[in-house]
Coordinates of C-alpha atoms and ligand atoms in Angstrom, one line a residue:
X1 CA -39.3 52.6 7.5
X2 CA -38.4 53.9 11.2
X3 CA -41.0 53.9 13.5
X4 CA -40.3 57.6 14.7
X5 CA -40.8 60.8 12.3
X6 CA -37.9 62.1 10.1
X7 CA -40.4 64.9 9.8
X8 CA -41.1 66.9 12.6
X9 CA -42.3 70.0 12.6
X10 CA -42.1 70.3 16.4
X11 CA -38.6 71.0 15.7
X12 CA -38.9 74.6 14.7
X13 CA -40.8 75.6 18.0
X14 CA -38.2 75.4 20.5
X15 CA -37.2 77.7 21.5
X16 CA -38.6 81.6 21.2
X17 CA -36.3 82.5 18.5
X18 CA -37.0 79.3 16.4
X19 CA -40.7 80.5 16.5
X20 CA -40.7 84.2 16.2
X21 CA -38.2 84.0 13.0
X22 CA -40.5 81.7 11.2
X23 CA -44.1 83.3 12.2
X24 CA -46.3 83.5 9.5
X25 CA -48.2 86.6 10.7
X26 CA -47.3 90.3 12.5
X27 CA -48.3 92.4 14.8
X28 CA -48.2 96.2 14.1
X29 CA -49.3 98.7 16.1
X30 CA -49.5 100.9 12.8
X31 CA -52.0 97.7 11.7
X32 CA -54.5 99.2 14.4
X33 CA -57.4 101.3 14.8
X34 CA -59.3 103.5 16.9
X35 CA -63.4 103.5 17.3
X36 CA -63.6 106.8 19.5
X37 CA -67.2 107.9 20.4
X38 CA -68.1 111.8 20.9
X39 CA -71.3 112.6 22.8
X40 CA -72.8 116.0 22.8
X41 CA -73.6 118.0 25.6
X42 CA -71.1 115.5 28.1
X43 CA -69.6 118.0 30.5
X44 CA -67.0 114.8 31.6
X45 CA -65.8 111.5 29.7
X46 CA -68.8 108.7 30.8
X47 CA -68.3 105.7 30.7
X48 CA -70.4 102.9 28.8
X49 CA -71.7 99.8 30.9
X50 CA -70.9 96.4 28.5
X51 CA -68.3 97.6 26.6
X52 CA -65.3 97.6 29.3
X53 CA -62.8 100.6 29.1
X54 CA -64.7 102.5 27.1
X55 CA -65.4 105.8 26.8
X56 CA -68.1 108.4 25.2
X57 CA -65.7 111.2 26.0
X58 CA -66.2 115.5 25.4
X59 CA -64.1 118.0 23.2
X60 CA -61.3 117.4 26.1
X61 CA -61.1 113.6 26.9
X62 CA -61.3 112.6 22.8
X63 CA -57.9 114.8 22.9
X64 CA -56.2 113.3 24.9
X65 CA -57.6 109.3 23.7
X66 CA -56.2 110.5 20.4
X67 CA -53.0 111.7 22.1
X68 CA -52.4 109.0 23.7
X69 CA -53.7 106.1 20.4
X70 CA -50.8 108.8 17.6
X71 CA -48.3 108.4 21.2
X72 CA -48.3 104.3 21.1
X73 CA -48.8 104.1 17.5
X74 CA -52.0 103.5 15.6
X75 CA -52.7 103.4 12.6
X76 CA -56.3 105.1 12.4
X77 CA -58.3 106.7 14.2
X78 CA -62.3 106.5 13.8
X79 CA -64.9 108.5 14.9
X80 CA -68.0 107.8 16.2
X81 CA -70.2 111.2 17.1
X82 CA -73.0 111.2 19.4
X83 CA -76.3 114.2 18.8
X84 CA -77.9 114.9 21.4
X85 CA -80.5 115.8 19.4
X86 CA -82.2 113.2 15.6
X87 CA -85.1 114.1 13.0
X88 CA -86.3 111.4 10.2
X89 CA -83.0 112.5 7.7
X90 CA -79.8 112.5 9.8
X91 CA -79.7 116.6 10.0
X92 CA -77.5 116.4 12.1
X93 CA -74.6 114.2 9.9
X94 CA -75.0 116.8 6.9
X95 CA -74.7 119.9 9.5
X96 CA -70.9 121.8 10.2
X97 CA -71.6 122.1 14.0
X98 CA -72.8 118.3 14.1
X99 CA -71.0 116.7 16.5
X100 CA -69.7 114.0 14.0
X101 CA -68.6 116.7 11.8
X102 CA -67.5 119.1 14.5
X103 CA -65.3 115.6 16.4
X104 CA -63.4 115.5 12.8
X105 CA -62.1 119.0 12.6
X106 CA -60.9 118.3 16.7
X107 CA -59.2 114.9 16.0
X108 CA -57.3 116.3 12.6
X109 CA -56.5 119.0 14.2
X110 CA -54.9 117.2 17.0
X111 CA -53.6 114.7 15.2
X112 CA -52.5 116.1 12.1
X113 CA -50.6 113.7 9.6
X114 CA -49.8 110.9 12.1
X115 CA -53.1 109.2 12.4
X116 CA -55.4 108.5 9.6
X117 CA -58.3 109.9 10.3
X118 CA -61.3 108.7 9.6
X119 CA -66.0 108.6 9.8
X120 CA -68.0 107.7 10.1
X121 CA -70.5 108.1 6.7
X122 CA -74.1 106.5 8.5
X123 CA -77.4 107.9 9.5
X124 CA -78.3 105.8 12.3
X125 CA -76.4 107.9 14.5
X126 CA -79.1 110.7 13.2
X127 CA -81.7 110.1 13.1
X128 CA -84.8 109.9 14.9
X129 CA -85.8 106.2 13.8
X130 CA -82.1 104.5 14.2
X131 CA -82.2 103.9 10.8
X132 CA -78.7 103.5 8.4
X133 CA -80.9 105.7 6.4
X134 CA -83.5 107.6 4.9
X135 CA -87.4 105.6 5.1
X136 CA -90.1 106.1 2.0
X137 CA -93.2 106.7 3.4
X138 CA -93.8 102.7 3.1
X139 CA -91.8 102.5 6.3
X140 CA -88.4 101.4 4.5
X141 CA -85.2 102.5 4.4
X142 CA -85.2 104.2 1.3
X143 CA -82.3 102.8 -1.5
X144 CA -81.5 105.6 -3.5
X145 CA -83.1 108.3 -1.5
X146 CA -80.2 107.4 1.5
X147 CA -77.4 108.1 -1.7
X148 CA -78.5 111.7 -1.9
X149 CA -77.8 112.2 1.9
X150 CA -75.1 110.3 2.2
X151 CA -73.9 112.0 -0.9
X152 CA -73.7 115.6 1.1
X153 CA -72.5 113.8 4.8
X154 CA -69.5 112.6 2.7
X155 CA -68.9 116.1 0.8
X156 CA -68.6 117.9 4.9
X157 CA -66.5 115.1 6.2
X158 CA -64.5 115.3 4.1
X159 CA -64.4 119.5 4.9
X160 CA -64.2 118.2 9.0
X161 CA -60.6 116.6 7.7
X162 CA -61.1 112.9 7.5
X163 CA -58.9 111.0 4.8
X164 CA -60.9 108.7 4.9
X165 CA -65.1 108.2 4.7
X166 CA -66.5 104.9 6.4
X167 CA -68.7 104.2 4.3
X168 CA -70.9 101.3 6.8
X169 CA -74.9 101.9 6.0
X170 CA -75.2 98.5 3.5
X171 CA -77.2 100.6 1.1
X172 CA -76.5 99.4 -3.3
X173 CA -74.5 102.0 -5.0
X174 CA -73.1 103.1 -2.3
X175 CA -69.8 104.0 -2.6
X176 CA -70.2 104.7 -6.6
X177 CA -72.5 106.9 -5.2
X178 CA -70.3 108.6 -1.7
X179 CA -66.9 108.5 -5.2
X180 CA -69.3 110.2 -8.0
X181 CA -69.2 113.3 -5.0
X182 CA -65.9 114.2 -4.4
X183 CA -64.8 113.6 -7.7
X184 CA -67.3 116.0 -9.0
X185 CA -66.0 118.0 -6.2
X186 CA -62.6 118.2 -6.5
X187 CA -61.8 115.9 -3.8
X188 CA -60.2 113.5 -4.9
X189 CA -57.1 113.2 -2.5
X190 CA -60.1 111.4 0.0
X191 CA -60.6 107.8 -0.2
X192 CA -63.7 105.1 1.4
X193 CA -63.4 102.5 3.1
X194 CA -66.6 100.5 2.2
X195 CA -67.7 97.9 5.1
X196 CA -68.8 95.4 2.1
X197 CA -69.8 93.0 3.9
X198 CA -71.5 94.0 6.6
X199 CA -73.7 92.0 8.9
X200 CA -76.7 91.9 10.3
X201 CA -75.0 90.8 13.8
X202 CA -76.2 90.2 17.2
X203 CA -72.9 92.1 17.9
X204 CA -73.5 95.2 17.2
X205 CA -75.6 95.4 21.7
X206 CA -72.7 97.2 23.3
X207 CA -72.4 98.8 20.2
X208 CA -76.0 100.8 20.4
X209 CA -75.6 101.6 24.0
X210 CA -72.8 103.5 22.7
X211 CA -73.7 105.2 20.0
X212 CA -77.7 106.2 21.8
X213 CA -78.8 103.8 19.1
X214 CA -83.5 105.2 18.5
X215 CA -83.5 102.1 16.8
X216 CA -87.2 99.7 17.9
X217 CA -86.5 96.4 14.9
X218 CA -83.9 95.2 12.9
X219 CA -81.1 95.9 9.6
X220 CA -81.5 93.1 7.9
X221 CA -83.2 94.2 5.4
X222 CA -79.5 95.8 4.6
X223 CA -77.5 93.9 6.0
X224 CA -76.1 90.3 4.6
X225 CA -77.8 87.2 6.7
X226 CA -75.5 86.0 8.9
X227 CA -76.0 82.3 6.5
X228 CA -74.0 83.7 3.5
X229 CA -70.9 83.6 1.9
X230 CA -70.2 83.5 -0.8
X231 CA -72.4 87.1 -0.9
X232 CA -69.6 88.7 1.2
X233 CA -67.6 88.3 -1.4
X234 CA -70.0 89.4 -4.3
X235 CA -70.6 92.6 -1.8
X236 CA -67.4 93.1 -2.1
X237 CA -66.5 93.8 -5.8
X238 CA -69.2 95.6 -6.3
X239 CA -67.4 98.3 -3.7
X240 CA -64.2 97.6 -5.4
X241 CA -65.5 98.4 -9.0
X242 CA -67.3 101.1 -7.5
X243 CA -64.2 102.2 -6.6
X244 CA -63.4 101.4 -2.5
X245 CA -60.2 101.6 -1.7
X246 CA -60.3 99.5 1.3
X247 CA -62.7 96.9 1.6
X248 CA -64.1 95.9 5.4
X249 CA -65.8 92.5 6.5
X250 CA -67.3 93.1 9.5
X251 CA -67.7 91.6 12.6
X252 CA -64.2 90.3 12.4
X253 CA -64.2 86.6 14.3
X254 CA -67.4 85.3 13.6
X255 CA -66.5 86.8 9.9
X256 CA -63.2 85.1 9.1
X257 CA -64.5 82.6 6.6
X258 CA -65.7 85.4 4.4
X259 CA -62.5 87.1 5.5
X260 CA -59.8 85.2 4.6
X261 CA -62.2 84.3 1.2
X262 CA -62.0 88.0 0.9
X263 CA -58.7 89.1 1.2
X264 CA -58.3 86.5 -1.7
X265 CA -60.1 87.3 -3.8
X266 CA -58.9 91.7 -4.0
X267 CA -55.9 93.7 -4.8
X268 CA -57.5 96.8 -2.5
X269 CA -56.2 96.5 1.7
X270 CA -58.5 95.0 3.8
X271 CA -59.4 96.1 7.2
X272 CA -62.3 94.2 9.7
X273 CA -64.3 95.7 12.1
X274 CA -63.4 92.9 15.5
X275 CA -67.3 95.0 16.9
X276 CA -68.4 95.8 20.8
X277 CA -70.4 92.4 20.9
X278 CA -67.2 90.9 20.0
X279 CA -64.9 92.5 22.8
X280 CA -68.0 92.3 25.6
X281 CA -67.6 89.2 25.4
X282 CA -63.2 88.6 26.0
X283 CA -64.3 91.2 29.0
X284 CA -66.9 89.4 30.6
X285 CA -65.1 86.4 30.7
X286 CA -61.3 88.1 31.8
X287 CA -63.5 89.6 34.4
X288 CA -64.6 86.0 35.7
X289 CA -61.1 84.6 35.0
X290 CA -61.9 82.5 32.5
X291 CA -59.7 83.1 30.6
X292 CA -56.7 85.6 30.7
X293 CA -57.3 88.4 28.5
X294 CA -54.1 89.5 27.8
X295 CA -53.1 86.8 25.6
X296 CA -56.8 86.4 24.9
X297 CA -56.9 90.4 23.2
X298 CA -53.2 89.7 21.5
X299 CA -54.6 86.0 20.4
X300 CA -58.2 87.1 18.9
X301 CA -56.5 90.0 17.3
X302 CA -54.3 87.5 15.7
X303 CA -56.0 85.3 14.6
X304 CA -57.9 88.7 12.3
X305 CA -54.6 88.6 11.0
X306 CA -54.4 85.8 10.2
X307 CA -57.1 85.3 8.5
X308 CA -56.0 88.3 6.4
X309 CA -56.2 92.0 7.4
X310 CA -54.0 94.0 7.1
X311 CA -55.9 96.1 9.1
X312 CA -58.2 95.6 11.8
X313 CA -60.2 98.4 14.0
X314 CA -60.5 97.6 16.7
X315 CA -60.7 99.7 20.8
X316 CA -58.1 97.5 22.3
X317 CA -55.9 99.5 19.6
X318 CA -54.3 101.6 22.2
X319 CA -53.2 99.0 25.2
X320 CA -52.2 97.0 22.8
X321 CA -50.2 98.8 20.1
X322 CA -48.9 99.5 23.5
X323 CA -47.9 95.0 24.7
X324 CA -46.7 95.1 20.8
X325 CA -43.9 97.2 21.6
X326 CA -43.1 96.3 24.8
X327 CA -42.1 93.2 22.7
Ligands
PBG401 C1 -73.7 101.7 12.0 C2 -72.3 100.9 12.3 C3 -72.8 99.7 13.3 C4 -71.6 99.7 14.2 C5 -69.7 100.2 12.8 N1 -71.1 101.3 12.4 C6 -73.7 99.4 14.3 C7 -75.4 98.6 13.5 O1 -74.9 98.7 12.6 O2 -76.3 98.4 14.4 C8 -71.0 98.4 14.7 C9 -69.4 98.4 15.9 C10 -70.0 98.0 16.8 O3 -70.9 97.2 17.3 O4 -68.8 97.5 17.7 N2 -73.5 103.0 11.8

């Protein structure tokens, strides 16, 4: 045997053309979903301190952001409403004139069929206690009473023009309950994007500033324990059984193992949400000049796609779409 290798993987890395030809993962703007915030009662868009480049929008600035994303080829836009007032059952969530439903209508009007309009189907932005569901007398989050509210929300969001409902509350049975409500109302055309494996993560910190979260305490009785990998698959398979059209893992980069498991196991499209804290870490390090911002962002999104997500929700969607088009 020669002392030199006969198998040389480096051969395929020797030129940009070869590397491009053999790349296993590609990214396209169409795979990206842009999360956006619409805040009630703002006269000017307001920056979110811990999410550089992300704004709480006014209706006008939201329209512009949506048009810009559509122009860049971004595949979807996901809306979070930030209401001015909150109450125990989150009535703003089902009010057709509530900020999220107003925003969905506005987005639908602005982007038409050029991008998929995704809602956030969860009560936390609207409740005065900040939990994702309604509370029982003993203060616990009441799963089944919450499902009733989710079913009402689903109809309001369908009516407002959402094509995919983003079920982010982590209540048991939420996908089945929402699917049944939609079907009973004749809205078989509206789909569900289930946050199937959503972990109780420290990475949502900046988001809670973005939505003016009223939460004290935590969400550990409904969001998943970060220690659990197999349970991520279990939760996802349940959602598929209940009729989820798309399943999502969240956060993304800290849960690539779960994402890989899910992508192997299911036959519906798989999404991952690169969340606010994941974004903030990159932005903070880049701001200090410790990492190259653009390369890190593209590598981050690539890692999520490589692990198995066909769809990536990211605050960088429009910017990254621009870079992808340049290449
Ligand atoms: C809850 C919701 C959260 C996020 C999206 N939907 C926060 C939470 O569970 O507390 C977080 C998104 C992010 O951090 O970017 N409706």
